[in-house]
CSV table of C-alpha atoms and ligand atoms in Angstrom, one decimal:
chain,number,residue,atom,x,y,z
A,1,MET,CA,0.0,0.0,0.0
A,2,PRO,CA,1.4,3.4,-0.9
A,3,ILE,CA,1.8,6.0,1.9
A,4,LEU,CA,0.4,9.2,0.4
A,5,LYS,CA,1.9,12.6,0.7
A,6,ILE,CA,0.0,14.9,3.1
A,7,ALA,CA,-0.6,18.5,2.1
A,8,ARG,CA,0.3,21.0,4.7
A,9,MET,CA,-1.3,24.3,5.5
A,10,GLY,CA,-0.6,26.7,2.7
A,11,HIS,CA,-1.3,24.2,-0.1
A,12,PRO,CA,-4.3,25.4,-2.1
A,13,MET,CA,-5.8,22.0,-2.1
A,14,LEU,CA,-6.6,22.5,1.6
A,15,THR,CA,-8.7,25.6,0.9
A,16,ARG,CA,-10.9,24.1,-1.8
A,17,THR,CA,-14.4,22.7,-1.5
A,18,ALA,CA,-14.2,19.0,-2.3
A,19,GLN,CA,-16.6,17.4,-4.7
A,20,PRO,CA,-19.2,14.8,-3.9
A,21,VAL,CA,-18.4,11.2,-4.7
A,22,PRO,CA,-20.9,10.0,-7.4
A,23,ASN,CA,-20.3,6.3,-6.8
A,24,PRO,CA,-19.3,5.5,-3.1
A,25,GLU,CA,-19.0,1.8,-3.8
A,26,GLY,CA,-16.7,2.2,-6.8
A,27,PRO,CA,-13.3,0.5,-7.0
A,28,ARG,CA,-11.4,3.7,-7.1
A,29,VAL,CA,-13.0,4.9,-3.9
A,30,LYS,CA,-12.1,1.6,-2.2
A,31,GLN,CA,-8.5,2.1,-3.3
A,32,LEU,CA,-8.4,5.7,-2.1
A,33,VAL,CA,-9.7,4.7,1.3
A,34,ARG,CA,-7.2,1.8,1.6
A,35,ASN,CA,-4.4,4.2,0.9
A,36,MET,CA,-5.8,6.9,3.3
A,37,VAL,CA,-6.0,4.3,6.1
A,38,GLU,CA,-2.4,3.3,5.6
A,39,THR,CA,-1.4,7.0,5.5
A,40,MET,CA,-3.3,7.9,8.6
A,41,LYS,CA,-1.9,5.0,10.6
A,42,ASP,CA,1.6,5.7,9.4
A,43,ALA,CA,1.3,9.3,10.5
A,44,ASP,CA,-0.3,8.4,13.8
A,45,GLY,CA,-3.4,10.5,13.1
A,46,ALA,CA,-6.9,10.2,14.5
A,47,GLY,CA,-8.5,11.1,11.2
A,48,LEU,CA,-7.8,12.1,7.6
A,49,ALA,CA,-9.8,13.7,4.8
A,50,ALA,CA,-9.2,13.1,1.1
A,51,PRO,CA,-8.1,16.7,0.3
A,52,GLN,CA,-5.2,16.2,2.7
A,53,VAL,CA,-3.9,13.6,0.3
A,54,HIS,CA,-4.5,15.8,-2.7
A,55,VAL,CA,-7.9,14.3,-3.7
A,56,SER,CA,-10.7,16.8,-3.8
A,57,ARG,CA,-13.5,14.4,-3.0
A,58,ARG,CA,-15.9,14.2,0.0
A,59,VAL,CA,-14.3,11.3,1.8
A,60,VAL,CA,-13.1,11.2,5.4
A,61,ILE,CA,-11.8,8.5,7.7
A,62,PHE,CA,-11.4,8.6,11.5
A,63,GLN,CA,-10.5,6.6,14.5
A,64,ALA,CA,-10.0,7.9,18.1
A,65,PRO,CA,-7.1,6.3,19.7
A,66,PRO,CA,-7.8,5.4,23.4
A,67,GLU,CA,-5.4,8.0,24.8
A,68,ARG,CA,-7.4,10.7,23.0
A,69,SER,CA,-10.6,9.9,24.7
A,70,LEU,CA,-12.1,12.3,27.3
A,71,PRO,CA,-12.0,10.7,30.7
A,72,GLY,CA,-15.0,11.4,32.9
A,73,LEU,CA,-17.6,11.3,30.2
A,74,GLY,CA,-20.5,8.9,30.5
A,75,GLU,CA,-20.8,5.7,28.6
A,76,GLU,CA,-23.0,7.3,26.0
A,77,GLU,CA,-20.6,10.1,25.5
A,78,ALA,CA,-17.4,8.1,25.2
A,79,PHE,CA,-15.9,7.1,21.9
A,80,ASP,CA,-16.5,3.5,21.1
A,81,HIS,CA,-12.9,2.3,20.8
A,82,SER,CA,-14.0,-1.2,19.8
A,83,ALA,CA,-15.7,0.2,16.7
A,84,PRO,CA,-13.9,-0.3,13.5
A,85,LEU,CA,-12.4,2.7,11.8
A,86,THR,CA,-15.1,4.7,10.2
A,87,VAL,CA,-15.2,5.7,6.5
A,88,LEU,CA,-17.6,8.4,5.7
A,89,ILE,CA,-18.4,9.3,2.1
A,90,ASN,CA,-20.4,12.4,1.2
A,91,PRO,CA,-20.9,13.2,4.9
A,92,GLU,CA,-23.4,15.6,6.3
A,93,ILE,CA,-23.7,16.9,9.9
A,94,ASP,CA,-26.7,18.0,11.9
A,95,TYR,CA,-25.9,20.2,14.9
A,96,LEU,CA,-28.2,19.0,17.7
A,97,THR,CA,-27.3,21.6,20.3
A,98,GLU,CA,-26.1,25.2,20.4
A,99,GLU,CA,-23.7,24.2,23.2
A,100,MET,CA,-20.1,24.5,22.3
A,101,GLU,CA,-17.2,22.6,24.0
A,102,GLU,CA,-13.5,23.6,23.8
A,103,GLY,CA,-10.9,20.9,23.2
A,104,TRP,CA,-7.4,20.6,21.9
A,105,GLU,CA,-6.9,19.7,18.3
A,106,GLY,CA,-4.0,18.8,16.1
A,107,CYS,CA,-3.9,18.1,12.4
A,108,LEU,CA,-1.6,16.2,10.1
A,109,SER,CA,-1.7,19.2,7.7
A,110,VAL,CA,-0.6,21.5,10.5
A,111,PRO,CA,2.3,19.5,12.0
A,112,GLY,CA,3.8,20.4,15.3
A,113,LEU,CA,1.0,22.7,16.4
A,114,THR,CA,-2.0,22.3,18.7
A,115,GLY,CA,-4.9,24.7,19.4
A,116,LEU,CA,-8.0,25.1,21.6
A,117,VAL,CA,-11.0,24.9,19.3
A,118,PRO,CA,-14.7,25.3,20.2
A,119,ARG,CA,-16.9,22.7,18.6
A,120,CYS,CA,-20.6,21.7,18.7
A,121,ALA,CA,-21.0,19.3,21.6
A,122,HIS,CA,-23.6,17.0,20.1
A,123,ILE,CA,-24.1,16.1,16.5
A,124,ARG,CA,-25.7,13.6,14.2
A,125,TYR,CA,-23.7,12.6,11.1
A,126,ARG,CA,-24.7,10.8,8.0
A,127,GLY,CA,-22.9,9.4,5.0
A,128,TYR,CA,-22.0,6.2,3.1
A,129,ASP,CA,-19.4,3.6,3.5
A,130,THR,CA,-17.5,2.0,0.6
A,131,GLU,CA,-20.2,-0.6,0.1
A,132,GLY,CA,-22.7,2.2,-0.5
A,133,THR,CA,-24.4,1.4,2.9
A,134,PRO,CA,-25.9,4.5,4.7
A,135,ILE,CA,-24.3,5.4,8.0
A,136,GLU,CA,-26.1,7.5,10.6
A,137,ARG,CA,-24.9,8.1,14.1
A,138,GLU,CA,-25.0,10.6,17.0
A,139,ALA,CA,-21.8,11.7,18.6
A,140,ARG,CA,-20.5,13.7,21.5
A,141,GLY,CA,-17.2,14.6,23.0
A,142,PHE,CA,-14.0,13.7,21.0
A,143,HIS,CA,-16.1,11.6,18.6
A,144,ALA,CA,-18.1,14.7,17.6
A,145,ARG,CA,-15.0,16.8,17.5
A,146,VAL,CA,-13.1,14.6,15.1
A,147,VAL,CA,-16.1,14.3,12.8
A,148,GLN,CA,-16.4,18.1,12.6
A,149,HIS,CA,-12.7,18.5,12.2
A,150,GLU,CA,-12.5,16.1,9.3
A,151,CYS,CA,-15.7,17.3,7.6
A,152,ASP,CA,-14.3,20.9,7.8
A,153,HIS,CA,-11.4,19.7,5.5
A,154,LEU,CA,-14.0,19.0,2.8
A,155,ASP,CA,-15.0,22.6,2.9
A,156,GLY,CA,-11.5,24.0,2.9
A,157,ILE,CA,-11.4,24.8,6.6
A,158,LEU,CA,-8.5,24.1,8.9
A,159,TYR,CA,-8.9,24.1,12.7
A,160,PRO,CA,-7.1,27.4,13.3
A,161,GLN,CA,-9.9,29.1,11.4
A,162,ARG,CA,-12.4,27.8,14.0
A,163,MET,CA,-10.4,29.2,16.9
A,164,THR,CA,-11.7,32.2,18.8
A,165,ASP,CA,-8.5,32.8,20.8
A,166,LEU,CA,-5.3,32.5,18.8
A,167,SER,CA,-3.2,32.8,22.0
A,168,LYS,CA,-4.2,29.1,22.4
A,169,LEU,CA,-2.5,28.1,19.2
A,170,MET,CA,0.9,26.8,20.1
A,171,PHE,CA,3.6,24.3,19.4
A,172,THR,CA,2.8,21.0,20.8
A,173,SER,CA,6.3,20.8,22.3
A,174,GLU,CA,5.6,24.0,24.3
A,175,SER,CA,2.1,23.1,25.4
A,176,ARG,CA,3.2,21.4,28.6
A,177,HIS,CA,4.7,24.7,29.8
A,178,TRP,CA,1.4,26.4,29.2
A,179,ALA,CA,-0.4,23.7,31.1
A,180,GLU,CA,2.1,24.0,34.0
A,181,ALA,CA,1.6,27.7,34.2
A,182,LEU,CA,-2.2,27.3,34.4
A,183,ALA,CA,-2.1,24.4,36.8
A,184,GLN,CA,-2.0,26.6,39.9
A,185,ASP,CA,-5.3,28.3,39.0
A,186,LEU,CA,-7.2,26.1,36.6
A,187,PRO,CA,-7.8,22.5,36.0
A,188,LEU,CA,-5.6,20.9,33.3
A,189,GLU,CA,-7.2,20.5,29.9
A,190,GLU,CA,-7.7,16.8,29.3
A,191,GLU,CA,-5.5,16.4,26.3
A,192,LEU,CA,-2.5,18.2,27.8
B,201,NI,NI1,-7.0,17.8,10.0
């Protein structure tokens, strides 16, 4: 399986609106998804969108590694780590609450950085897998976050564009200092 090259912030592919996939069960889509899965695992990412590998189509994959889960959430809100990796073709999101939650995000297209991003706390998402089977799920917490992050890539949006406080955009290697400085006054953010 080839490992695909990942576009980084500044590449125009990442600012384009990706096109719908006319035939989700087609062989070319299966091949693309296989290569995206290999690329995501090789890069140790939680998700990947087709535009990140220079394919302007509405395809995302995601998987939340156990260490990325949010402790303290109820069963219903926790990511199902036993679930297979999810492939979503032509995804759509319904926002089920106006409540926003802040959480730390990184992106394979923005290497070395992390930022605090507000996201809708509760969503429903729909799409198709590579057999053309409809998928519909509700998601909260990190699960909801990763879906919103990946689907944003299909509309040419990177997570820094969703941030409301750019002082919380930082190098991952410095973020522990930031956490230490805050530790006296505020609870640590989960992912730091
Ligand atoms: Ni990303």
